[in-house]
Coordinates of C-alpha atoms in Angstrom, one line a residue:
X1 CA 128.2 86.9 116.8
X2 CA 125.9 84.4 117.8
X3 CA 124.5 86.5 121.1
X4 CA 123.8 89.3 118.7
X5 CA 121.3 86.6 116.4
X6 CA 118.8 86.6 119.3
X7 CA 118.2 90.6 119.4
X8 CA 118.2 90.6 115.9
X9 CA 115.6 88.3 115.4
X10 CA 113.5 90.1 118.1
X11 CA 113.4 92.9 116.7
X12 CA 113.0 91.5 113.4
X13 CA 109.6 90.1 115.2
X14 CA 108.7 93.3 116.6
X15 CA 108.9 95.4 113.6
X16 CA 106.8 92.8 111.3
X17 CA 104.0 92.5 114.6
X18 CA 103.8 96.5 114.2
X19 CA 103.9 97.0 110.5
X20 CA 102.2 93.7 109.1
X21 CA 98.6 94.4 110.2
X22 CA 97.0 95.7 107.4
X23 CA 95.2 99.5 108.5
X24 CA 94.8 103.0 107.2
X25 CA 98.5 102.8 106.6
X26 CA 98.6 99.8 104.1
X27 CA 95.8 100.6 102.2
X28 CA 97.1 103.9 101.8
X29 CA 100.5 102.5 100.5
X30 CA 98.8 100.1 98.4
X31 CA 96.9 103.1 96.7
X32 CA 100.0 104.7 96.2
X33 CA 102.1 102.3 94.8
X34 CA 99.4 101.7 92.4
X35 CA 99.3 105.1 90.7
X36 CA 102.8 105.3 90.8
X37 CA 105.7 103.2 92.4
X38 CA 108.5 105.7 92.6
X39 CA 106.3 107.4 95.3
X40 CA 105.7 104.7 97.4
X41 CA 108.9 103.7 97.7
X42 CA 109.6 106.5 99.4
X43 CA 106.5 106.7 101.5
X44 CA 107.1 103.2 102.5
X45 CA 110.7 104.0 103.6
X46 CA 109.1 107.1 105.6
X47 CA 106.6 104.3 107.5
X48 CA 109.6 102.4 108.2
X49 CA 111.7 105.0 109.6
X50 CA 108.8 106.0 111.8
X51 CA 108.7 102.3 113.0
X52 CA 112.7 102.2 113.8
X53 CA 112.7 106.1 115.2
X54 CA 110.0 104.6 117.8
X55 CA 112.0 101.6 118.6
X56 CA 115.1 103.7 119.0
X57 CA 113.7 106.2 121.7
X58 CA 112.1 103.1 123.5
X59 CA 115.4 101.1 123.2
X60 CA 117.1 104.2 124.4
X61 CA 115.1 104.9 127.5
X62 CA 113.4 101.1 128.2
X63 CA 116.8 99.6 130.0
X64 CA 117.1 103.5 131.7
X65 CA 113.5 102.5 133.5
X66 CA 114.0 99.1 133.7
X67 CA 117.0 99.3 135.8
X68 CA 115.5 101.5 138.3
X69 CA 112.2 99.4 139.0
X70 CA 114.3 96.2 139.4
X71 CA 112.5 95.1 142.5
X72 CA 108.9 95.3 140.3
X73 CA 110.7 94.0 137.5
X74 CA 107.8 91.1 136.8
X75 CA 105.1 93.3 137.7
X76 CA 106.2 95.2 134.7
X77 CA 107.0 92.3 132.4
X78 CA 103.2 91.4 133.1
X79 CA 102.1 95.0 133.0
X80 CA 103.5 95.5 129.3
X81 CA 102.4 91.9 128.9
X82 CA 98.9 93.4 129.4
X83 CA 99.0 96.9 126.9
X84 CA 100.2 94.3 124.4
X85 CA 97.9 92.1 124.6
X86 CA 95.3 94.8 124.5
X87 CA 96.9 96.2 121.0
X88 CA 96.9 92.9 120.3
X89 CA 93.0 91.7 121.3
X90 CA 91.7 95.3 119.9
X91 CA 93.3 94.4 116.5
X92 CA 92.5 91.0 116.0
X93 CA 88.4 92.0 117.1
X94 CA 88.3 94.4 113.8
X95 CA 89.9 91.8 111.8
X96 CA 86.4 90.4 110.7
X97 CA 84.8 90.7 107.4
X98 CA 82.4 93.6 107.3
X99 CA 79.0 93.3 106.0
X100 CA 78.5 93.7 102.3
X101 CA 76.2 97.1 101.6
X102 CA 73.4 96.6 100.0
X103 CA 73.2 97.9 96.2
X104 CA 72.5 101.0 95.5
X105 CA 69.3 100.8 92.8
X106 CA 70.1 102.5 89.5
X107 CA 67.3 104.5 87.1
X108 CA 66.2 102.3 84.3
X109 CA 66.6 105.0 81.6
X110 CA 68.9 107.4 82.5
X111 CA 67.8 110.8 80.9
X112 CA 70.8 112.4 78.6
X113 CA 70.3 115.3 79.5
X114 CA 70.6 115.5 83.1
X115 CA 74.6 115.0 84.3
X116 CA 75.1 111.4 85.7
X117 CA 76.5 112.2 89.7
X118 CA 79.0 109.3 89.4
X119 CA 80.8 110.9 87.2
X120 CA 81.4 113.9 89.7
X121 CA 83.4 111.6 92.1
X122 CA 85.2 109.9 89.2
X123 CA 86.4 113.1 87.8
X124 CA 87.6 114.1 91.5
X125 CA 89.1 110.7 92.1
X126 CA 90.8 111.9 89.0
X127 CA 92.0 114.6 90.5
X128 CA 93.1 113.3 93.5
X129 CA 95.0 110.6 91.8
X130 CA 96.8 112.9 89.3
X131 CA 97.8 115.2 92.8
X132 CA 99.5 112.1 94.5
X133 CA 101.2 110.9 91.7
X134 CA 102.5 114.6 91.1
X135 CA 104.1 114.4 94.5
X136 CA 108.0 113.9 94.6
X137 CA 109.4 111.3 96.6
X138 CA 110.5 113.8 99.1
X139 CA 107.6 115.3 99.7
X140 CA 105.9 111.6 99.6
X141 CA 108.0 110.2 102.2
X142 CA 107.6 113.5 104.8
X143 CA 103.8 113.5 104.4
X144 CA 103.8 109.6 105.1
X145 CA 106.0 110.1 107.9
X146 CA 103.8 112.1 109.5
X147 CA 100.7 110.4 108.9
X148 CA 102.2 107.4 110.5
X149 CA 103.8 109.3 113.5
X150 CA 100.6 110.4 115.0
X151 CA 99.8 106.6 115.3
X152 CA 100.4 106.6 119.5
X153 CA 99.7 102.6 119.5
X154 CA 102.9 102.5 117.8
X155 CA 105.1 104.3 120.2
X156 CA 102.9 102.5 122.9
X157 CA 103.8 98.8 121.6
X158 CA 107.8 99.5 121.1
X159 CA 107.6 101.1 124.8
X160 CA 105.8 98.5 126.3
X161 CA 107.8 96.0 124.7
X162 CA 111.3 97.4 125.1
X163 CA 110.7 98.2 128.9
X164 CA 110.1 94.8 129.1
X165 CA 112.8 93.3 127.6
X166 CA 115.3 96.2 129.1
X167 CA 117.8 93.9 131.1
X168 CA 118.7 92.1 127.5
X169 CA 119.0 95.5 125.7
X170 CA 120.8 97.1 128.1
X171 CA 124.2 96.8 126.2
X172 CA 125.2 98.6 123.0
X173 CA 125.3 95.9 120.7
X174 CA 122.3 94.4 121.9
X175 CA 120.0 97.5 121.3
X176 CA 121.7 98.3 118.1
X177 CA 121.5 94.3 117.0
X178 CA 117.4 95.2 118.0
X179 CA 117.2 97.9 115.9
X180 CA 118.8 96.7 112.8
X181 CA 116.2 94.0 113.2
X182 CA 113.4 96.4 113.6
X183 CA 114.1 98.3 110.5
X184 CA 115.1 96.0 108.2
X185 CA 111.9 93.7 108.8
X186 CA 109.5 96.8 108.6
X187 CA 111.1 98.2 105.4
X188 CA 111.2 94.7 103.9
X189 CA 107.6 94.6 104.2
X190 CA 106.0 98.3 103.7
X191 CA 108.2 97.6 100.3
X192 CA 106.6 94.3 99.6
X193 CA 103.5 96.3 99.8
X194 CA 104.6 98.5 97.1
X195 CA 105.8 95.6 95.2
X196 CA 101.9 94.0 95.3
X197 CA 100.3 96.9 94.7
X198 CA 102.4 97.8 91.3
X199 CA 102.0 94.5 90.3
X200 CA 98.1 93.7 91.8
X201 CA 96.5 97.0 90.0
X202 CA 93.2 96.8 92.0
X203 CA 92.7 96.4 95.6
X204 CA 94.3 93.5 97.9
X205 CA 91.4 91.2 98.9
X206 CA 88.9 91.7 101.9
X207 CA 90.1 88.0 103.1
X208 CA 93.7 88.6 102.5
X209 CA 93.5 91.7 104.6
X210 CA 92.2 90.3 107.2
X211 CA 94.2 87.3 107.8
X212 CA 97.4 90.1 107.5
X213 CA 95.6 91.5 110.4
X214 CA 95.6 88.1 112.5
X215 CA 99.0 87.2 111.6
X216 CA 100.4 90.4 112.5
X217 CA 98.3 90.7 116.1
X218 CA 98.7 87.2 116.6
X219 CA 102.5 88.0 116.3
X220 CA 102.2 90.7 118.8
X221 CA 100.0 88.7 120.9
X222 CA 102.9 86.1 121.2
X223 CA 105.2 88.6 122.3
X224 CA 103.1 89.2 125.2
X225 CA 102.7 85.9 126.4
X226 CA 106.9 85.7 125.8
X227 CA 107.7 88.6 128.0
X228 CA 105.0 88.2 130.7
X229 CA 106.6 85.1 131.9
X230 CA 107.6 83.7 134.8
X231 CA 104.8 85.7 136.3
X232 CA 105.3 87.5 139.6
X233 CA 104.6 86.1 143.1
X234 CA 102.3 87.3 145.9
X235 CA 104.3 88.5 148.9

């Protein structure tokens, strides 16, 4: 049981370093479970799956390559090393807090005859709010699956990561001890997202954003540093 614990945690740490960072994703979710928590659940569930049905096809075919390339073997370690810690770098340099825009001057007297243009967006924020929250869970969780499965740096990070680690994944048990891991630690938090959203009621803050950003790419930037040694020798 015990040799299984170590998989388990390392996917646990792969799929929080790939879903904690805050992006298009997570707002989007937040959004959601805001107007109406039934519907994100199931959208977060459809993140999630995207998450472990990445990991899976990586786990599946990341032992397959690394057992033919054994002589490289820490030329790759350092190779996926290096796309990680690009995901990683590229992540952590947008996690800075943006420049405030300036305000947006407002007539004195407004005149009550003319119709105020904030109220056009308002009434088609309306709109758009009413739509999503019309959507069933089904259709919630497909649309949210797909939205997150045109995300490449996803299927980039569990391929780079899983070719790396392929000699320890190689057996059943151990890939399926990986993926439980995965899943279970990217639902758990796409769902506590929904949970602070349906209980925030506004927008998560610009600093708490960001340091979900760090956390998460610093995660993945640890992984990188895991798996790229021992590094490889010259000749």
């Amino acid at each position: 049981m015990s040799e299984l614990m170590t998989p388990t945690l390392a996917g646990a740490a792969a799929g929080l370093g790939v879903a904690m960072p805050m992006g298009a994703m997570s707002v989007l979710l937040l959004q959601e479970a805001m107007r109406d928590r039934r519907t994100a659940v199931a959208a977060a569930a459809g993140i999630a799956a995207v998450d472990l049905g990445y990991a899976a096809l990586a786990t599946a075919l990341g032992p397959w390559v690394a057992s033919h390339i054994s002589p490289v073997e820490a030329w790759v370690r350092l190779a996926s090393a290096v796309i990680l810690l690009v995901i990683a770098g590229r992540g952590l340099a947008g996690a800075r807090p943006k420049a405030a825009a300036p305000p947006v001057p407002t007539p004195a007297v407004p005149d009550p005859t003319v119709p105020d243009p904030a109220t056009a967006p308002d009434l088609a924020a309306a709109g758009a709010t009413r739509t999503a929250t019309d959507l069933r869970p089904a259709k919630a969780f497909a649309r949210y699956v797909a939205l997150t499965a045109v995300n490449p740096t996803t299927a980039l990070y569990f391929a780079a990561l899983t070719t790396a680690q392929g000699a320890s994944l190689r057996t059943g048990p151990a890939g399926a001890a990986f993926l439980v891991g995965v899943g279970a630690a990217s639902l758990l938090w796409q769902q506590s997202l929904v949970a602070l959203g349906s209980l925030a009621g506004a927008r998560i803050s610009t600093s708490a954003r960001i340091w979900t950003f760090r956390l998460g790419y610093g995660l993945v930037a640890a992984y990188a540093l895991k798996i790229a040694f021992p590094l490889p020798t010259l000749g």
